[in-house]
Amino acid sequence: MVDIVSSEAGIPRPEHPLDHSGGAKWFLPAFGVLVLVGIVYVAYALSQDLAVAKTVPWILLGIALLIALGFEFVNGFHDTANAVATVIYTRSLPAEFAVMWSGVFNFLGVLTSSGAVAFGILSLLPVELILQVGSSSGFAMVFALLVAAILWNLGTWFLGLPASSSHTMVGSIIGVGLANQFMAPAGSATSGVDWSQATNVGTTLLVSPIVGFFAAAILLYAMKLLVRNPALYEAPKGNAPPPWWIRALLIFTCTGVSFAHGSNDGQKGMGLIMLILIGVVPTAYALNRTPDINYLEAYKSASVNVETALGKYAKPGITVADAKAAVQDAVRTRTWSDQTTVALQTYIHNTTAGLQPYASVDNVPTDLVSNARNDIYLIGEALKLIDKKKLLPMEAADLKAVTDYHKAVDNATKFIPLWVKIAVALALGLGTMVGWKRIVVTVGEKIGKSHLTYGQGAAAELVAMVTIGMADRLGLPVSTTHVLSSGVAGTMAANGSGLQWSTVRNLLLAWVLTLPCSIALAFVLFIIFRQVF
């Protein structure tokens, strides 16, 4: 009743933070031009890469790339909404402009990412599926985990739940690994899920929200002790923006979270696109064609050194009939024997001998490229049993030879062309600008019982920015959604504002259910797609 009277009396009521768009008229046309230029560049670069391919299954390639980019698009409007909630609800930026701003820095974050997270996620996949990525089982793997991740993300977005795209992707990968084991013929050995690696990734994803909650709460306490400006701990008054220094801090942290989200989450799509390219057009993408011109020679040298190092531990009198099969068995079962040492030494020697006549990757015959990549990748996975699992005790100098070989393998097989980064950046940036309101409302209005203050927004965003940035440097996937929403909850608890337990319960439920549900979805889809391909 009071609101009606005030309105009739001509007294303006405060607008809801989402009512005032404030989007710059020039921004969308400018971003549209950027998107058009990016699409033209992607098409040109892709056509140049495919010039070396004998045949290209265009329809399959197109569908696979669209689904992979669709995952990043959904990731954009699902996860990035968390980054803009604080600046919108503290009225630091108008809603539409905040989303556009975040989209740009997501774009830049993807372009400058290292790729470490991309290949860290892919290491969860069963080795035999990666080696057979161009086969029916490989295509079933890629489509199953992508479709499962998209379905769960869309479902949680529709319900307005800030679930984690990282959690979803990891669950989908585990589901594919379990389904691959389930469908394997009786008595055959499959590597299935690398539970040690899955545990490391899962621990990071599970612990990071707890870190976000307590770190944001502690930071808010520290701010109250050190910065005794009452304005920082008050809710926005009317439609007025915060004081300039608070506004600058909030915009800075929003920018940092957006950039960190792009550099971390964007890599998941990159890794999957590389799997697709290797499987569909291996002659163009199986080995890196755009590195230092001398990298193949460096690989040969590293191979000789590790072969020599293994020779010190090979017991005399041991022979192996099929070196490659013996190495595959060791990788699948994650075990080591005296036969494995001899088999790996022989396998490395044969692989290097096959590449010896060629000075660069461009000179390697196209028919040999795919097999060469698989051989190099398998050797790298076998050597992980030495330097990661410590199954073959080695002296420090010999372990260094193994480490140097891994670097050479990474140069040969772990690369992301610039056009892939641009395509993912465009998809993530566009996704940021679509469908963001549902998650923003949850984070801004439904976690705490009182309005978000400037200090709470700054503390939650700063913790998220630092946490995600550190994880990116370490090659670990973390959830922007969980870190930021738990950070907001932590500041509400620290401020004595109170929590809306119905929302917190739903967030925890999404946190708990994401892994098992995405595992189940990917498991079922993999079995279905194995019948299709």
Short mmCIF file of C-alpha atoms in Angstrom, two decimals:
data_model
loop_
_atom_site.label_atom_id
_atom_site.label_comp_id
_atom_site.label_asym_id
_atom_site.label_seq_id
_atom_site.Cartn_x
_atom_site.Cartn_y
_atom_site.Cartn_z
CA MET A 1 0.00 0.00 0.00
CA VAL A 2 2.81 2.38 0.82
CA ASP A 3 4.41 1.67 -2.51
CA ILE A 4 1.22 2.49 -4.37
CA VAL A 5 0.76 5.79 -2.56
CA SER A 6 4.36 6.79 -3.10
CA SER A 7 4.10 6.01 -6.76
CA GLU A 8 0.87 7.95 -7.16
CA ALA A 9 2.39 10.89 -5.33
CA GLY A 10 5.12 11.02 -7.94
CA ILE A 11 7.86 9.85 -5.61
CA PRO A 12 10.11 7.50 -7.59
CA ARG A 13 10.70 4.06 -6.12
CA PRO A 14 14.12 2.40 -6.38
CA GLU A 15 14.40 0.29 -9.50
CA HIS A 16 15.22 -3.39 -9.20
CA PRO A 17 18.88 -3.91 -10.18
CA LEU A 18 17.81 -5.94 -13.22
CA ASP A 19 15.33 -3.31 -14.44
CA HIS A 20 17.96 -0.77 -15.45
CA SER A 21 19.81 -2.13 -18.46
CA GLY A 22 22.21 0.71 -19.23
CA GLY A 23 23.71 -1.15 -22.17
CA ALA A 24 25.80 0.98 -24.45
CA LYS A 25 24.14 1.21 -27.87
CA TRP A 26 27.46 0.86 -29.65
CA PHE A 27 28.49 -2.29 -27.80
CA LEU A 28 26.31 -4.93 -29.47
CA PRO A 29 27.12 -3.78 -33.04
CA ALA A 30 30.82 -3.69 -32.14
CA PHE A 31 30.68 -7.17 -30.61
CA GLY A 32 28.71 -8.37 -33.65
CA VAL A 33 31.53 -7.20 -35.91
CA LEU A 34 34.04 -8.98 -33.65
CA VAL A 35 32.01 -12.20 -33.86
CA LEU A 36 31.80 -11.94 -37.66
CA VAL A 37 35.57 -11.37 -37.96
CA GLY A 38 36.19 -14.28 -35.60
CA ILE A 39 33.96 -16.64 -37.60
CA VAL A 40 35.70 -15.67 -40.85
CA TYR A 41 39.12 -16.27 -39.26
CA VAL A 42 38.05 -19.63 -37.81
CA ALA A 43 36.70 -20.78 -41.18
CA TYR A 44 39.88 -19.65 -42.97
CA ALA A 45 42.27 -21.25 -40.45
CA LEU A 46 40.28 -24.50 -40.40
CA SER A 47 40.34 -24.70 -44.21
CA GLN A 48 44.12 -24.13 -44.20
CA ASP A 49 44.64 -26.90 -41.64
CA LEU A 50 42.43 -29.33 -43.54
CA ALA A 51 44.35 -28.75 -46.77
CA VAL A 52 46.76 -31.52 -45.70
CA ALA A 53 43.93 -34.01 -45.02
CA LYS A 54 43.14 -36.62 -47.64
CA THR A 55 39.41 -36.79 -46.91
CA VAL A 56 37.25 -34.81 -44.50
CA PRO A 57 33.90 -36.12 -43.17
CA TRP A 58 32.39 -32.65 -43.17
CA ILE A 59 28.98 -33.55 -41.74
CA LEU A 60 30.41 -35.48 -38.78
CA LEU A 61 33.03 -32.79 -38.15
CA GLY A 62 30.42 -30.02 -38.30
CA ILE A 63 28.01 -31.75 -35.90
CA ALA A 64 30.78 -32.56 -33.43
CA LEU A 65 32.16 -29.00 -33.43
CA LEU A 66 28.68 -27.50 -33.03
CA ILE A 67 27.96 -29.70 -29.99
CA ALA A 68 31.36 -28.88 -28.44
CA LEU A 69 30.86 -25.15 -28.96
CA GLY A 70 27.28 -25.54 -27.73
CA PHE A 71 28.68 -26.84 -24.44
CA GLU A 72 30.82 -23.71 -24.09
CA PHE A 73 27.85 -21.51 -25.04
CA VAL A 74 25.75 -23.08 -22.27
CA ASN A 75 28.74 -22.82 -19.93
CA GLY A 76 28.84 -19.08 -20.68
CA PHE A 77 25.30 -18.22 -19.64
CA HIS A 78 25.27 -20.85 -16.88
CA ASP A 79 28.53 -20.13 -15.06
CA THR A 80 29.50 -16.58 -15.95
CA ALA A 81 26.30 -15.18 -14.49
CA ASN A 82 27.94 -15.71 -11.12
CA ALA A 83 30.67 -13.20 -11.97
CA VAL A 84 28.25 -10.35 -12.67
CA ALA A 85 25.74 -10.88 -9.83
CA THR A 86 27.71 -8.82 -7.32
CA VAL A 87 28.30 -5.78 -9.55
CA ILE A 88 24.64 -5.79 -10.60
CA TYR A 89 23.19 -6.06 -7.10
CA THR A 90 25.57 -3.45 -5.69
CA ARG A 91 24.61 -1.19 -8.64
CA SER A 92 28.27 -0.88 -9.61
CA LEU A 93 27.34 -1.54 -13.25
CA PRO A 94 24.01 -1.63 -15.10
CA ALA A 95 22.88 -5.21 -15.72
CA GLU A 96 23.26 -5.42 -19.51
CA PHE A 97 26.56 -3.56 -19.55
CA ALA A 98 27.90 -5.82 -16.77
CA VAL A 99 27.06 -8.91 -18.81
CA MET A 100 28.71 -7.44 -21.92
CA TRP A 101 31.77 -6.44 -19.90
CA SER A 102 32.04 -9.94 -18.44
CA GLY A 103 31.64 -11.49 -21.89
CA VAL A 104 34.59 -9.52 -23.25
CA PHE A 105 36.89 -10.59 -20.43
CA ASN A 106 35.75 -14.20 -20.70
CA PHE A 107 36.76 -13.91 -24.36
CA LEU A 108 40.20 -12.55 -23.44
CA GLY A 109 40.67 -15.18 -20.72
CA VAL A 110 40.14 -17.99 -23.21
CA LEU A 111 42.58 -16.49 -25.71
CA THR A 112 45.38 -16.23 -23.15
CA SER A 113 44.86 -19.63 -21.48
CA SER A 114 47.71 -22.11 -21.22
CA GLY A 115 45.92 -25.35 -22.13
CA ALA A 116 47.08 -27.15 -18.97
CA VAL A 117 43.52 -27.55 -17.63
CA ALA A 118 42.30 -28.88 -21.00
CA PHE A 119 44.72 -31.78 -21.03
CA GLY A 120 44.41 -32.33 -17.27
CA ILE A 121 40.69 -33.02 -17.79
CA LEU A 122 41.35 -35.31 -20.77
CA SER A 123 43.79 -37.38 -18.73
CA LEU A 124 40.74 -38.74 -16.88
CA LEU A 125 39.61 -40.55 -20.03
CA PRO A 126 40.54 -44.21 -20.54
CA VAL A 127 43.79 -44.44 -22.51
CA GLU A 128 42.39 -46.92 -25.03
CA LEU A 129 39.51 -44.58 -25.91
CA ILE A 130 41.95 -41.72 -26.57
CA LEU A 131 44.04 -44.03 -28.75
CA GLN A 132 40.87 -45.07 -30.63
CA VAL A 133 39.34 -41.61 -30.83
CA GLY A 134 38.78 -41.98 -34.57
CA SER A 135 36.83 -45.21 -34.14
CA SER A 136 33.16 -45.78 -33.33
CA SER A 137 33.91 -46.03 -29.62
CA GLY A 138 35.88 -42.76 -29.79
CA PHE A 139 32.99 -40.88 -31.40
CA ALA A 140 30.55 -42.40 -28.91
CA MET A 141 32.82 -41.17 -26.11
CA VAL A 142 32.96 -37.57 -27.34
CA PHE A 143 29.25 -37.26 -28.10
CA ALA A 144 28.17 -38.98 -24.87
CA LEU A 145 30.15 -36.77 -22.53
CA LEU A 146 29.26 -33.56 -24.38
CA VAL A 147 25.52 -34.27 -24.63
CA ALA A 148 25.39 -35.40 -20.98
CA ALA A 149 27.12 -32.21 -19.82
CA ILE A 150 24.82 -29.98 -21.90
CA LEU A 151 21.65 -31.72 -20.67
CA TRP A 152 22.58 -31.39 -16.99
CA ASN A 153 23.70 -27.77 -17.40
CA LEU A 154 20.45 -26.84 -19.14
CA GLY A 155 18.38 -28.61 -16.50
CA THR A 156 20.05 -26.87 -13.57
CA TRP A 157 19.93 -23.52 -15.40
CA PHE A 158 16.18 -23.92 -15.97
CA LEU A 159 15.74 -24.44 -12.23
CA GLY A 160 17.96 -21.43 -11.50
CA LEU A 161 20.55 -23.56 -9.68
CA PRO A 162 24.21 -22.48 -9.90
CA ALA A 163 25.55 -25.99 -10.60
CA SER A 164 29.12 -26.51 -11.81
CA SER A 165 30.01 -27.09 -15.47
CA SER A 166 33.41 -28.42 -14.31
CA HIS A 167 31.73 -30.91 -12.00
CA THR A 168 29.43 -31.92 -14.83
CA MET A 169 32.25 -32.49 -17.30
CA VAL A 170 34.27 -34.59 -14.84
CA GLY A 171 31.20 -36.67 -14.04
CA SER A 172 30.50 -37.22 -17.74
CA ILE A 173 34.08 -38.39 -18.32
CA ILE A 174 33.86 -40.84 -15.41
CA GLY A 175 30.52 -42.12 -16.76
CA VAL A 176 32.09 -42.79 -20.16
CA GLY A 177 35.01 -44.62 -18.55
CA LEU A 178 32.69 -46.82 -16.49
CA ALA A 179 30.49 -47.56 -19.52
CA ASN A 180 33.58 -48.50 -21.54
CA GLN A 181 34.56 -50.99 -18.84
CA PHE A 182 30.99 -52.30 -18.62
CA MET A 183 30.82 -52.96 -22.39
CA ALA A 184 34.29 -54.51 -22.66
CA PRO A 185 34.30 -58.21 -23.67
CA ALA A 186 34.71 -60.61 -20.76
CA GLY A 187 38.34 -61.18 -19.88
CA SER A 188 39.65 -58.14 -21.76
CA ALA A 189 41.68 -55.52 -19.92
CA THR A 190 40.60 -51.89 -20.05
CA SER A 191 42.12 -48.99 -18.18
CA GLY A 192 38.67 -47.68 -17.26
CA VAL A 193 38.75 -44.68 -14.95
CA ASP A 194 42.06 -43.50 -13.52
CA TRP A 195 40.70 -43.19 -10.00
CA SER A 196 43.84 -41.58 -8.62
CA GLN A 197 43.59 -38.75 -11.16
CA ALA A 198 39.81 -38.59 -10.72
CA THR A 199 40.30 -38.32 -6.96
CA ASN A 200 42.72 -35.41 -7.39
CA VAL A 201 40.34 -33.54 -9.69
CA GLY A 202 37.31 -34.42 -7.59
CA THR A 203 39.02 -33.27 -4.41
CA THR A 204 39.81 -29.92 -6.02
CA LEU A 205 36.20 -29.48 -7.10
CA LEU A 206 34.80 -30.52 -3.73
CA VAL A 207 37.22 -28.54 -1.56
CA SER A 208 37.15 -25.28 -3.55
CA PRO A 209 33.60 -24.27 -2.42
CA ILE A 210 34.59 -24.85 1.21
CA VAL A 211 37.66 -22.70 0.64
CA GLY A 212 35.44 -20.07 -0.99
CA PHE A 213 33.02 -20.01 1.97
CA PHE A 214 35.60 -19.64 4.73
CA ALA A 215 38.09 -17.49 2.81
CA ALA A 216 35.38 -14.95 1.88
CA ALA A 217 34.09 -14.89 5.47
CA ILE A 218 37.60 -14.34 6.86
CA LEU A 219 38.35 -11.67 4.26
CA LEU A 220 35.17 -9.78 5.20
CA TYR A 221 36.18 -9.91 8.88
CA ALA A 222 39.64 -8.61 7.96
CA MET A 223 38.15 -5.81 5.87
CA LYS A 224 35.98 -4.70 8.80
CA LEU A 225 39.05 -4.53 11.04
CA LEU A 226 41.32 -2.75 8.55
CA VAL A 227 38.93 -0.61 6.48
CA ARG A 228 36.61 1.17 8.88
CA ASN A 229 34.46 2.95 6.32
CA PRO A 230 30.78 2.26 7.13
CA ALA A 231 29.76 2.80 3.49
CA LEU A 232 31.58 -0.39 2.50
CA TYR A 233 29.32 -2.54 4.67
CA GLU A 234 26.00 -0.99 3.76
CA ALA A 235 23.48 -2.06 1.16
CA PRO A 236 23.03 0.21 -1.88
CA LYS A 237 20.77 3.20 -1.26
CA GLY A 238 18.16 3.67 -3.95
CA ASN A 239 19.45 3.68 -7.50
CA ALA A 240 22.70 5.47 -6.69
CA PRO A 241 25.99 3.71 -7.51
CA PRO A 242 28.48 3.10 -4.68
CA PRO A 243 31.35 5.52 -3.91
CA TRP A 244 33.87 5.55 -6.75
CA TRP A 245 36.60 3.59 -4.91
CA ILE A 246 34.19 0.83 -3.89
CA ARG A 247 32.77 0.74 -7.40
CA ALA A 248 36.28 0.44 -8.87
CA LEU A 249 37.06 -2.47 -6.51
CA LEU A 250 33.87 -4.33 -7.42
CA ILE A 251 34.36 -3.82 -11.16
CA PHE A 252 37.99 -4.98 -10.82
CA THR A 253 36.99 -8.20 -9.03
CA CYS A 254 34.18 -8.88 -11.52
CA THR A 255 36.67 -8.41 -14.35
CA GLY A 256 39.15 -10.73 -12.67
CA VAL A 257 36.59 -13.48 -12.09
CA SER A 258 35.36 -13.23 -15.70
CA PHE A 259 38.91 -13.41 -17.04
CA ALA A 260 39.82 -16.32 -14.72
CA HIS A 261 36.61 -18.15 -15.66
CA GLY A 262 37.45 -17.85 -19.34
CA SER A 263 41.02 -19.04 -18.85
CA ASN A 264 39.92 -22.05 -16.74
CA ASP A 265 36.49 -23.17 -17.94
CA GLY A 266 37.14 -22.34 -21.59
CA GLN A 267 39.88 -24.94 -21.69
CA LYS A 268 37.46 -27.83 -21.19
CA GLY A 269 35.86 -27.12 -24.56
CA MET A 270 39.29 -26.73 -26.19
CA GLY A 271 40.41 -30.16 -25.03
CA LEU A 272 37.24 -31.80 -26.34
CA ILE A 273 37.51 -30.03 -29.68
CA MET A 274 41.09 -31.29 -30.03
CA LEU A 275 39.87 -34.84 -29.34
CA ILE A 276 37.25 -34.38 -32.08
CA LEU A 277 39.80 -33.04 -34.57
CA ILE A 278 42.28 -35.82 -33.85
CA GLY A 279 39.56 -38.41 -34.32
CA VAL A 280 37.91 -36.99 -37.44
CA VAL A 281 40.93 -35.60 -39.33
CA PRO A 282 44.03 -37.18 -37.74
CA THR A 283 46.32 -36.32 -40.63
CA ALA A 284 45.85 -32.62 -39.87
CA TYR A 285 45.77 -32.64 -36.08
CA ALA A 286 47.38 -35.81 -34.72
CA LEU A 287 50.77 -34.09 -34.39
CA ASN A 288 51.57 -30.43 -33.80
CA ARG A 289 52.38 -28.74 -37.10
CA THR A 290 52.98 -25.25 -35.77
CA PRO A 291 55.71 -25.42 -33.11
CA ASP A 292 59.40 -24.67 -33.10
CA ILE A 293 60.83 -26.06 -36.32
CA ASN A 294 63.33 -28.16 -34.37
CA TYR A 295 60.88 -29.86 -32.01
CA LEU A 296 60.87 -33.23 -33.82
CA GLU A 297 64.66 -33.40 -33.52
CA ALA A 298 64.32 -32.56 -29.82
CA TYR A 299 61.81 -35.39 -29.48
CA LYS A 300 64.20 -37.88 -31.10
CA SER A 301 67.00 -36.82 -28.77
CA ALA A 302 64.75 -37.16 -25.69
CA SER A 303 63.66 -40.62 -26.87
CA VAL A 304 67.25 -41.82 -27.21
CA ASN A 305 68.06 -40.54 -23.71
CA VAL A 306 65.11 -42.27 -22.06
CA GLU A 307 65.81 -45.46 -24.01
CA THR A 308 69.38 -45.41 -22.65
CA ALA A 309 68.09 -44.75 -19.12
CA LEU A 310 65.69 -47.73 -19.31
CA GLY A 311 68.55 -49.92 -20.54
CA LYS A 312 70.20 -49.58 -17.11
CA TYR A 313 67.21 -51.27 -15.48
CA ALA A 314 66.52 -53.94 -18.11
CA LYS A 315 67.47 -57.39 -16.80
CA PRO A 316 69.41 -59.61 -19.20
CA GLY A 317 67.79 -62.64 -20.80
CA ILE A 318 64.27 -61.21 -20.93
CA THR A 319 62.55 -61.11 -24.31
CA VAL A 320 59.16 -59.75 -25.32
CA ALA A 321 57.26 -60.95 -28.39
CA ASP A 322 55.04 -57.88 -28.88
CA ALA A 323 56.51 -54.76 -27.27
CA LYS A 324 53.51 -52.51 -27.98
CA ALA A 325 50.99 -55.00 -26.58
CA ALA A 326 53.06 -55.41 -23.42
CA VAL A 327 53.21 -51.64 -22.92
CA GLN A 328 49.45 -51.34 -23.49
CA ASP A 329 48.80 -54.00 -20.87
CA ALA A 330 51.01 -52.19 -18.36
CA VAL A 331 49.16 -48.91 -18.95
CA ARG A 332 45.74 -50.55 -18.70
CA THR A 333 46.50 -52.48 -15.51
CA ARG A 334 48.85 -49.80 -14.07
CA THR A 335 51.38 -52.45 -13.14
CA TRP A 336 55.09 -52.91 -13.88
CA SER A 337 57.29 -55.95 -14.38
CA ASP A 338 60.74 -56.77 -15.74
CA GLN A 339 59.09 -57.52 -19.09
CA THR A 340 57.55 -54.03 -19.11
CA THR A 341 60.99 -52.39 -18.85
CA VAL A 342 62.30 -54.33 -21.85
CA ALA A 343 59.07 -53.84 -23.83
CA LEU A 344 59.05 -50.08 -23.27
CA GLN A 345 62.70 -49.74 -24.24
CA THR A 346 62.06 -51.69 -27.45
CA TYR A 347 58.86 -49.77 -28.21
CA ILE A 348 60.61 -46.41 -27.82
CA HIS A 349 63.45 -47.58 -30.08
CA ASN A 350 61.05 -48.73 -32.82
CA THR A 351 58.96 -45.53 -32.64
CA THR A 352 62.00 -43.27 -32.88
CA ALA A 353 63.42 -45.33 -35.75
CA GLY A 354 60.15 -44.82 -37.67
CA LEU A 355 60.47 -41.03 -37.35
CA GLN A 356 64.24 -40.86 -37.85
CA PRO A 357 64.20 -40.15 -41.63
CA TYR A 358 62.04 -37.02 -41.21
CA ALA A 359 63.36 -33.62 -40.13
CA SER A 360 59.95 -32.10 -39.34
CA VAL A 361 56.31 -33.12 -38.96
CA ASP A 362 55.50 -31.68 -42.38
CA ASN A 363 57.78 -34.32 -43.91
CA VAL A 364 56.13 -37.23 -42.09
CA PRO A 365 53.85 -39.15 -44.52
CA THR A 366 50.16 -38.60 -43.76
CA ASP A 367 49.56 -42.35 -43.39
CA LEU A 368 52.15 -42.44 -40.60
CA VAL A 369 51.00 -39.38 -38.64
CA SER A 370 48.09 -40.95 -36.71
CA ASN A 371 50.02 -44.07 -35.75
CA ALA A 372 53.03 -41.98 -34.72
CA ARG A 373 50.85 -39.89 -32.40
CA ASN A 374 49.32 -42.96 -30.78
CA ASP A 375 52.77 -44.48 -30.25
CA ILE A 376 54.13 -41.26 -28.71
CA TYR A 377 51.05 -40.82 -26.50
CA LEU A 378 51.15 -44.43 -25.27
CA ILE A 379 54.86 -44.17 -24.42
CA GLY A 380 54.15 -41.00 -22.46
CA GLU A 381 51.37 -42.75 -20.49
CA ALA A 382 53.68 -45.68 -19.74
CA LEU A 383 56.42 -43.37 -18.46
CA LYS A 384 53.88 -41.79 -16.06
CA LEU A 385 53.98 -45.13 -14.24
CA ILE A 386 57.61 -44.33 -13.51
CA ASP A 387 57.69 -40.65 -12.64
CA LYS A 388 54.16 -40.34 -11.20
CA LYS A 389 53.44 -43.80 -9.76
CA LYS A 390 57.09 -44.66 -8.96
CA LEU A 391 56.58 -48.26 -10.12
CA LEU A 392 60.17 -48.47 -11.41
CA PRO A 393 62.64 -46.90 -8.96
CA MET A 394 65.18 -44.78 -10.87
CA GLU A 395 68.14 -42.57 -10.05
CA ALA A 396 67.64 -38.80 -10.25
CA ALA A 397 69.55 -38.42 -13.55
CA ASP A 398 67.47 -41.14 -15.21
CA LEU A 399 64.23 -39.64 -13.90
CA LYS A 400 65.26 -36.36 -15.51
CA ALA A 401 65.46 -38.16 -18.86
CA VAL A 402 61.87 -39.32 -18.31
CA THR A 403 60.76 -35.77 -17.43
CA ASP A 404 62.48 -34.34 -20.50
CA TYR A 405 60.71 -36.92 -22.64
CA HIS A 406 57.33 -35.84 -21.23
CA LYS A 407 58.09 -32.27 -22.29
CA ALA A 408 58.89 -33.49 -25.80
CA VAL A 409 55.64 -35.49 -25.88
CA ASP A 410 53.67 -32.42 -24.80
CA ASN A 411 55.23 -30.40 -27.63
CA ALA A 412 54.22 -33.09 -30.12
CA THR A 413 50.71 -33.99 -28.96
CA LYS A 414 49.34 -31.35 -26.57
CA PHE A 415 48.65 -28.24 -28.59
CA ILE A 416 45.69 -25.97 -29.28
CA PRO A 417 45.57 -23.99 -32.55
CA LEU A 418 44.67 -20.32 -32.26
CA TRP A 419 41.44 -20.75 -34.23
CA VAL A 420 40.18 -23.28 -31.63
CA LYS A 421 40.79 -20.74 -28.85
CA ILE A 422 38.96 -18.05 -30.82
CA ALA A 423 35.99 -20.34 -31.57
CA VAL A 424 35.66 -21.30 -27.88
CA ALA A 425 36.12 -17.66 -26.81
CA LEU A 426 33.30 -16.56 -29.12
CA ALA A 427 30.97 -19.32 -27.87
CA LEU A 428 31.71 -18.54 -24.22
CA GLY A 429 31.44 -14.78 -24.77
CA LEU A 430 28.12 -15.08 -26.61
CA GLY A 431 26.79 -17.48 -23.98
CA THR A 432 27.61 -14.96 -21.28
CA MET A 433 25.20 -12.50 -22.88
CA VAL A 434 22.27 -14.95 -23.06
CA GLY A 435 20.13 -16.48 -20.33
CA TRP A 436 22.09 -15.03 -17.43
CA LYS A 437 19.20 -13.68 -15.33
CA ARG A 438 18.11 -16.94 -13.67
CA ILE A 439 21.47 -17.57 -11.99
CA VAL A 440 22.06 -13.88 -11.23
CA VAL A 441 18.78 -13.69 -9.29
CA THR A 442 19.70 -16.80 -7.28
CA VAL A 443 23.13 -15.46 -6.31
CA GLY A 444 21.99 -11.87 -5.76
CA GLU A 445 18.71 -12.41 -3.92
CA LYS A 446 18.20 -15.97 -2.74
CA ILE A 447 21.35 -16.89 -0.81
CA GLY A 448 21.24 -14.31 2.00
CA LYS A 449 18.26 -12.86 3.84
CA SER A 450 19.45 -9.27 3.39
CA HIS A 451 20.66 -7.27 0.40
CA LEU A 452 24.23 -7.86 -0.70
CA THR A 453 26.56 -5.13 0.61
CA TYR A 454 29.56 -3.67 -1.21
CA GLY A 455 32.02 -5.37 1.13
CA GLN A 456 30.34 -8.75 0.74
CA GLY A 457 30.40 -8.51 -3.05
CA ALA A 458 34.07 -7.48 -3.08
CA ALA A 459 35.14 -10.23 -0.65
CA ALA A 460 33.32 -13.00 -2.54
CA GLU A 461 34.60 -11.86 -5.95
CA LEU A 462 38.19 -11.36 -4.76
CA VAL A 463 38.35 -14.86 -3.27
CA ALA A 464 36.86 -16.36 -6.45
CA MET A 465 39.29 -14.45 -8.69
CA VAL A 466 42.37 -15.59 -6.74
CA THR A 467 41.19 -19.19 -6.31
CA ILE A 468 40.34 -19.70 -9.99
CA GLY A 469 43.51 -17.93 -11.16
CA MET A 470 45.72 -20.15 -8.97
CA ALA A 471 43.92 -23.29 -10.14
CA ASP A 472 44.47 -22.27 -13.77
CA ARG A 473 48.23 -21.93 -13.16
CA LEU A 474 48.32 -25.36 -11.51
CA GLY A 475 46.30 -26.97 -14.33
CA LEU A 476 43.43 -27.85 -11.97
CA PRO A 477 39.74 -27.46 -12.85
CA VAL A 478 37.62 -25.58 -10.33
CA SER A 479 34.03 -24.41 -10.38
CA THR A 480 33.45 -20.67 -10.76
CA THR A 481 29.84 -21.32 -9.73
CA HIS A 482 30.62 -23.10 -6.50
CA VAL A 483 33.50 -20.88 -5.42
CA LEU A 484 31.55 -17.65 -5.93
CA SER A 485 28.14 -18.73 -4.61
CA SER A 486 29.79 -20.30 -1.55
CA GLY A 487 31.80 -17.09 -1.12
CA VAL A 488 28.58 -15.04 -1.09
CA ALA A 489 27.13 -17.46 1.48
CA GLY A 490 30.29 -17.13 3.58
CA THR A 491 30.04 -13.33 3.65
CA MET A 492 26.36 -13.52 4.60
CA ALA A 493 27.21 -15.82 7.49
CA ALA A 494 30.15 -13.66 8.59
CA ASN A 495 28.03 -10.51 8.44
CA GLY A 496 25.25 -12.04 10.51
CA SER A 497 22.86 -11.41 7.61
CA GLY A 498 21.40 -14.88 7.74
CA LEU A 499 21.04 -17.46 4.98
CA GLN A 500 17.98 -18.58 3.06
CA TRP A 501 18.29 -22.24 3.90
CA SER A 502 15.93 -23.37 1.16
CA THR A 503 18.34 -21.93 -1.43
CA VAL A 504 21.41 -23.24 0.41
CA ARG A 505 19.79 -26.68 0.54
CA ASN A 506 19.14 -26.56 -3.21
CA LEU A 507 22.73 -25.45 -3.89
CA LEU A 508 24.09 -28.27 -1.76
CA LEU A 509 21.74 -30.71 -3.47
CA ALA A 510 22.99 -29.59 -6.89
CA TRP A 511 26.57 -29.86 -5.60
CA VAL A 512 25.98 -33.43 -4.37
CA LEU A 513 23.85 -34.65 -7.30
CA THR A 514 25.88 -33.21 -10.19
CA LEU A 515 28.55 -35.94 -10.18
CA PRO A 516 26.26 -39.00 -9.89
CA CYS A 517 23.67 -37.62 -12.31
CA SER A 518 26.22 -36.65 -14.98
CA ILE A 519 27.95 -40.03 -14.51
CA ALA A 520 24.63 -41.83 -15.05
CA LEU A 521 23.69 -39.67 -18.07
CA ALA A 522 27.04 -40.20 -19.79
CA PHE A 523 27.00 -43.93 -18.97
CA VAL A 524 23.61 -44.43 -20.65
CA LEU A 525 24.42 -42.15 -23.61
CA PHE A 526 27.73 -43.93 -24.28
CA ILE A 527 25.92 -47.27 -24.49
CA ILE A 528 23.31 -45.76 -26.83
CA PHE A 529 25.87 -44.04 -29.06
CA ARG A 530 27.93 -47.22 -29.33
CA GLN A 531 24.91 -48.70 -31.11
CA VAL A 532 24.65 -45.66 -33.42
CA PHE A 533 28.27 -45.28 -34.56
#
